[in-house]
């Protein structure tokens, strides 16, 4: 009995472990958000938005697609190569065409496409937080 | 020869560790995790001697890793191990801490390569099957991206390294002459060796690289190897080191270890 009781402080500490772990790993701030972009920023077919990272694809100054800039391989932010008309990941060389479809490199998935709506002089993007 | 030089590399490793730690403390005063890149640029270009202290921290840390690896390699050439198994295991923990510390420092410079390295690290842990929950120990929102890396780099890993070193050699002892030699090597490196440039976040950069000691991992990722396989491969040298102390045929374990090093260097140079 005495031996069992001697383990009580350890057991008490043990009960704190799971609540503490849940506290530490809580994904605070990892949530989707709406991002408004002024339409007058869409000066070319592909416009890069830095924060949060995405590309707005426009035709005749009308947005047709919004692509999340995170590479679907390891999550690096891809760049747009205007000459080759491709999105290229600078980390491991994954490449996507202008529609965001993966065409080369280690990635096996296309770029994530974000939903959006046009409101007068701005577009509002439902920016999603993806697990990397 | 090895018996004499193994103490020299031990003292130098400790000396570089002390220098890296001391030069990191002033950087803490001006590093802001929410404006990480800007604060690094302010340290480098606006604050008097900031560039020097940053370089000193960088080169002493690089030397710390190099001498720790040399010290480990020397041990594998010795005829017998003269330390206890627990002391040996603490040495392995120290080497792992040093690698992770340097990686953390690479991320915290917060330029394109640092930011990408951080994202890749989180992504790799996330893809590591049952251990994916560990990614929460690094991952935070975009606004606080560097905060957990900062905690690891400035608090947890240095504490782990100090503890590992202490239990490995039962004291942390840096003879003055070795501290002076280490400081000299660091200062000469500052003036003679190239310091990697920061890649501004808005630049359309075509190819960015991780730290040199992760080149092999980068190559394997570029070739599309599954993360799980890569991480298993990376544990091999440490498993071999753990086995080494007990192994009857130490030469075989040493040979396997150095074969792995050659393999890793080869894929890293692709």
XYZ file of C-alpha atoms in Angstrom:
402
model
C 0.000 0.000 0.000
C 2.788 2.345 0.969
C 4.562 1.580 -2.269
C 1.431 2.337 -4.259
C 1.012 5.629 -2.411
C 4.605 6.557 -3.156
C 3.694 6.632 -6.856
C 0.851 9.110 -6.255
C 2.908 12.281 -6.861
C 4.118 10.767 -10.142
C 0.541 9.914 -11.118
C -0.525 13.455 -10.222
C 2.186 14.837 -12.502
C 1.120 12.382 -15.205
C -2.408 13.736 -15.214
C -0.999 17.144 -16.077
C 0.795 15.792 -19.122
C -2.141 15.494 -21.529
C -3.711 18.901 -20.729
C -0.264 20.502 -21.066
C 0.391 18.747 -24.370
C -3.017 19.835 -25.690
C -2.211 23.389 -24.635
C 1.183 23.411 -26.337
C 0.045 21.938 -29.646
C -3.146 23.985 -29.983
C -3.139 25.295 -33.566
C -3.733 28.916 -32.579
C -4.234 31.271 -35.511
C -4.334 28.468 -38.092
C -7.652 29.336 -39.629
C -9.102 30.287 -42.974
C -9.696 33.940 -43.646
C -11.231 36.299 -46.146
C -8.803 38.511 -48.028
C -9.912 41.552 -50.021
C -7.826 42.616 -53.030
C -8.429 45.850 -54.932
C -9.162 45.092 -58.586
C -6.899 47.896 -59.746
C -3.987 45.748 -58.512
C -4.682 43.230 -61.273
C -2.455 44.874 -63.842
C -1.343 41.708 -65.660
C -2.661 38.254 -66.446
C -0.988 36.848 -63.351
C -0.789 39.030 -60.246
C 1.276 37.941 -57.279
C -0.117 38.693 -53.835
C 2.440 38.379 -51.051
C 0.461 38.235 -47.870
C -1.078 35.716 -47.813
C 0.756 34.242 -50.791
C -1.480 33.661 -53.821
C -1.757 34.384 -57.513
C -4.773 35.987 -59.133
C -5.220 34.932 -62.753
C -7.174 37.505 -64.737
C -8.468 37.795 -68.274
C -9.305 41.265 -69.537
C -8.816 42.524 -66.008
C -11.502 40.151 -64.753
C -10.270 37.590 -62.228
C -10.939 34.028 -63.334
C -8.942 32.018 -60.860
C -7.110 32.432 -57.566
C -4.296 29.980 -56.823
C -2.732 29.400 -53.443
C 1.024 29.968 -53.922
C 2.121 27.169 -51.631
C 3.665 24.305 -53.569
C 1.696 21.106 -52.972
C 4.933 19.140 -52.559
C 6.522 20.652 -49.450
C 4.751 23.990 -49.085
C 7.362 26.453 -50.424
C 5.994 29.563 -52.113
C 6.123 29.160 -55.899
C 7.163 31.919 -58.315
C 5.696 32.766 -61.704
C 8.001 32.465 -64.686
C 6.446 34.914 -67.131
C 8.513 33.681 -70.095
C 7.640 30.013 -69.697
C 4.169 30.879 -68.353
C 4.668 28.452 -65.500
C 4.668 28.488 -61.757
C 7.998 27.162 -60.533
C 8.847 26.065 -57.014
C 12.333 27.350 -56.114
C 12.879 24.606 -53.515
C 12.570 21.294 -55.358
C 11.686 22.328 -58.898
C 7.998 21.415 -59.101
C 6.313 23.169 -62.009
C 2.668 24.015 -62.696
C 1.017 25.447 -65.782
C -0.947 28.672 -65.665
C -4.052 26.798 -64.537
C -2.102 25.454 -61.592
C -1.889 21.894 -62.941
C 1.305 20.080 -61.969
C 3.423 19.309 -65.014
C 6.940 18.591 -63.705
C 8.930 17.823 -60.603
C 8.227 15.888 -57.439
C 4.737 17.204 -56.733
C 1.778 14.961 -57.465
C -1.012 17.486 -56.939
C -2.089 20.758 -58.617
C -1.925 24.088 -56.802
C -4.892 24.669 -54.513
C -7.547 26.836 -56.097
C -9.269 29.335 -53.802
C -12.889 30.366 -54.126
C -13.588 34.080 -54.479
C -16.304 36.564 -55.345
C -16.182 39.921 -57.063
C -17.557 42.890 -55.146
C -17.522 46.186 -57.061
C -13.898 47.320 -57.085
C -12.427 44.401 -55.143
C -12.318 40.655 -55.070
C -12.806 38.773 -51.825
C -10.878 35.503 -51.555
C -11.710 32.698 -49.138
C -8.114 31.911 -48.280
C -7.750 28.460 -46.814
C -5.116 27.252 -44.414
C -3.773 23.945 -45.694
C -1.843 21.426 -43.726
C 1.584 21.454 -45.296
C 47.842 10.610 -32.777
C 44.056 10.326 -32.384
C 44.414 9.928 -28.626
C 46.131 13.314 -28.452
C 44.016 15.210 -30.967
C 40.667 13.969 -29.664
C 41.080 16.260 -26.633
C 41.999 19.159 -28.883
C 38.831 18.777 -30.943
C 36.816 18.354 -27.748
C 38.120 21.646 -26.327
C 37.698 23.422 -29.640
C 34.115 22.154 -29.954
C 33.341 23.471 -26.483
C 35.098 26.767 -27.251
C 33.075 27.259 -30.450
C 29.909 26.431 -28.542
C 30.638 29.089 -25.931
C 31.467 31.633 -28.658
C 28.334 30.793 -30.630
C 26.215 31.145 -27.507
C 27.824 34.405 -26.410
C 27.523 35.936 -29.875
C 23.879 34.844 -30.065
C 22.884 36.712 -26.901
C 23.293 40.264 -28.319
C 21.345 39.224 -31.421
C 18.378 38.344 -29.197
C 18.000 41.991 -28.220
C 17.109 43.068 -31.759
C 15.479 39.971 -33.230
C 11.711 40.215 -33.515
C 9.876 37.088 -34.572
C 6.909 38.982 -36.007
C 9.152 41.100 -38.224
C 11.909 38.577 -38.531
C 13.362 39.468 -41.934
C 13.244 43.204 -41.237
C 14.888 42.764 -37.861
C 17.685 40.654 -39.373
C 18.289 43.393 -41.938
C 18.282 46.035 -39.193
C 20.825 43.984 -37.244
C 22.960 43.550 -40.359
C 22.883 47.034 -41.818
C 21.738 49.583 -39.237
C 23.013 48.608 -35.825
C 26.730 49.286 -35.230
C 28.755 46.053 -35.469
C 25.554 44.080 -36.073
C 26.948 42.589 -39.258
C 30.119 41.533 -37.436
C 28.234 39.916 -34.548
C 25.883 38.142 -36.928
C 28.818 36.773 -38.921
C 30.626 35.827 -35.734
C 27.551 33.880 -34.599
C 27.274 32.208 -38.008
C 30.910 31.158 -38.409
C 31.375 30.041 -34.793
C 28.229 27.907 -35.132
C 29.403 26.385 -38.409
C 32.777 25.613 -36.808
C 30.965 24.114 -33.817
C 29.217 21.618 -36.093
C 32.355 20.848 -38.091
C 34.477 20.213 -34.986
C 31.714 18.185 -33.336
C 31.593 15.972 -36.452
C 35.401 15.654 -36.552
C 35.400 14.763 -32.849
C 32.754 12.073 -33.480
C 34.683 10.684 -36.452
C 37.871 10.535 -34.379
C 36.098 8.409 -31.809
C 35.205 5.899 -34.515
C 38.899 5.481 -35.360
C 39.892 4.795 -31.772
C 40.759 1.302 -30.712
C 38.406 1.399 -27.773
C 35.851 3.690 -26.219
C 36.943 5.104 -22.884
C 33.652 6.578 -21.818
C 30.526 4.965 -20.398
C 27.569 4.100 -22.599
C 25.444 6.891 -21.128
C 28.236 9.384 -21.727
C 28.469 8.146 -25.337
C 24.702 8.530 -25.802
C 24.826 12.088 -24.433
C 27.490 12.862 -27.035
C 25.115 11.661 -29.779
C 22.344 13.815 -28.283
C 24.762 16.767 -28.358
C 25.527 16.233 -32.060
C 21.803 16.047 -32.884
C 21.186 19.226 -30.855
C 23.953 21.040 -32.745
C 22.517 20.037 -36.138
C 19.031 21.162 -35.098
C 20.404 24.394 -33.612
C 22.137 25.272 -36.864
C 19.023 24.437 -38.809
C 16.984 26.692 -36.498
C 19.448 29.503 -37.078
C 19.121 29.013 -40.831
C 15.327 29.334 -40.579
C 15.475 32.363 -38.290
C 17.345 34.510 -40.805
C 13.852 34.638 -42.297
C 14.780 35.301 -45.900
C 13.269 33.196 -48.688
C 15.572 30.258 -48.034
C 15.049 30.376 -44.268
C 11.286 30.643 -44.575
C 11.158 27.809 -47.109
C 13.384 25.633 -44.909
C 10.983 26.191 -42.019
C 7.965 25.296 -44.140
C 9.714 22.184 -45.469
C 10.679 21.070 -41.949
C 7.082 21.402 -40.770
C 5.841 19.646 -43.918
C 8.288 16.775 -43.472
C 7.315 16.174 -39.860
C 3.673 16.438 -40.869
C 4.187 13.665 -43.423
C 6.007 11.449 -40.924
C 3.106 9.081 -40.256
C 2.354 8.561 -36.568
C 4.759 11.344 -35.554
C 2.935 14.010 -37.572
C 1.535 15.605 -34.401
C 5.097 16.714 -33.595
C 4.761 19.340 -36.339
C 2.655 21.353 -33.874
C 5.818 21.953 -31.882
C 7.108 24.012 -34.817
C 4.039 25.225 -36.606
C 2.227 28.458 -35.812
C 0.114 30.893 -37.772
C 1.654 32.962 -40.554
C 1.912 35.947 -38.233
C 3.907 34.006 -35.625
C 5.731 31.712 -38.041
C 9.169 32.126 -36.455
C 8.114 32.104 -32.813
C 8.369 28.360 -32.140
C 11.598 28.078 -34.175
C 12.905 30.927 -32.036
C 11.967 29.121 -28.820
C 13.788 26.004 -29.963
C 16.832 27.918 -31.176
C 17.197 30.285 -28.238
C 16.013 28.216 -25.283
C 15.219 24.510 -25.608
C 18.051 23.323 -27.871
C 20.835 25.315 -26.150
C 19.576 23.922 -22.834
C 19.578 20.414 -24.280
C 23.061 20.929 -25.692
C 24.436 22.271 -22.405
C 22.902 19.329 -20.532
C 24.191 16.801 -23.096
C 27.697 18.254 -23.050
C 27.705 18.361 -19.289
C 26.640 14.729 -18.933
C 28.999 13.703 -21.743
C 32.168 15.107 -20.171
C 30.929 15.826 -16.633
C 31.995 19.455 -16.979
C 32.177 22.184 -19.592
C 35.761 23.208 -19.657
C 37.228 25.632 -22.153
C 40.928 26.334 -21.654
C 41.672 29.995 -22.402
C 44.132 29.204 -25.167
C 41.504 27.151 -27.012
C 38.943 29.937 -26.617
C 41.501 32.289 -28.161
C 42.230 29.883 -31.032
C 38.494 29.413 -31.695
C 37.910 33.179 -31.660
C 40.856 33.606 -34.040
C 39.532 30.983 -36.462
C 36.099 32.632 -36.372
C 37.462 36.120 -37.050
C 39.668 34.886 -39.899
C 36.623 33.089 -41.362
C 34.622 36.328 -41.213
C 37.185 38.061 -43.395
C 38.097 35.189 -45.715
C 34.998 33.065 -46.219
C 31.856 34.057 -48.094
C 28.804 34.800 -45.994
C 25.586 33.602 -47.646
C 23.476 36.498 -48.871
C 19.901 36.925 -47.656
C 17.283 36.464 -50.349
C 14.578 39.097 -49.886
C 11.068 37.606 -49.616
C 9.704 39.505 -52.637
C 12.422 38.421 -55.088
C 11.434 36.031 -57.875
C 14.235 33.620 -57.093
C 14.549 30.508 -59.250
C 16.450 28.195 -56.929
C 16.920 28.351 -53.201
C 18.900 25.927 -51.088
C 18.787 24.758 -47.531
C 21.782 24.575 -45.184
C 24.750 22.611 -46.596
C 24.312 19.717 -44.184
C 20.774 19.154 -45.492
C 21.783 19.110 -49.186
C 21.273 15.350 -49.337
C 17.743 15.646 -47.963
C 17.020 18.396 -50.511
C 18.173 16.144 -53.360
C 16.020 13.250 -52.177
C 13.005 15.571 -51.860
C 13.615 16.916 -55.372
C 13.643 13.365 -56.707
C 10.251 12.789 -55.142
C 11.273 10.256 -52.475
C 8.632 9.788 -49.783
C 9.340 11.814 -46.662
C 8.985 8.743 -44.477
C 11.819 6.965 -46.337
C 14.039 10.069 -46.202
C 13.596 10.527 -42.468
C 14.273 6.838 -41.834
C 17.449 7.143 -43.923
C 18.561 10.133 -41.872
C 18.275 8.207 -38.623
C 20.716 5.530 -39.860
C 23.988 7.255 -38.823
C 22.641 7.993 -35.346
C 21.396 4.434 -34.918
C 24.828 3.192 -35.984
C 26.462 5.500 -33.454
C 24.168 4.200 -30.708
C 24.980 0.617 -31.694
C 28.698 1.366 -31.859
C 29.305 1.400 -28.112
C 27.947 -2.124 -27.586
C 29.072 -3.619 -30.909
C 31.650 -6.406 -30.821
C 32.805 -5.675 -34.356
C 33.248 -1.951 -34.096
C 35.092 -1.785 -37.419
C 31.979 -2.982 -39.252
C 29.817 -0.282 -37.636
C 32.472 2.357 -38.377
C 32.672 1.212 -41.998
C 28.885 1.362 -42.358
C 28.864 4.830 -40.784
C 31.487 6.183 -43.172
C 29.760 4.513 -46.133
C 26.607 6.392 -45.166
C 28.581 9.651 -44.928
C 30.019 9.072 -48.429
C 26.541 8.238 -49.774
C 25.055 11.374 -48.168
C 27.865 13.596 -49.427
C 27.438 12.141 -52.919
C 23.691 12.735 -53.129
C 24.170 16.144 -51.536
C 26.535 17.200 -54.284
C 24.086 16.351 -57.102
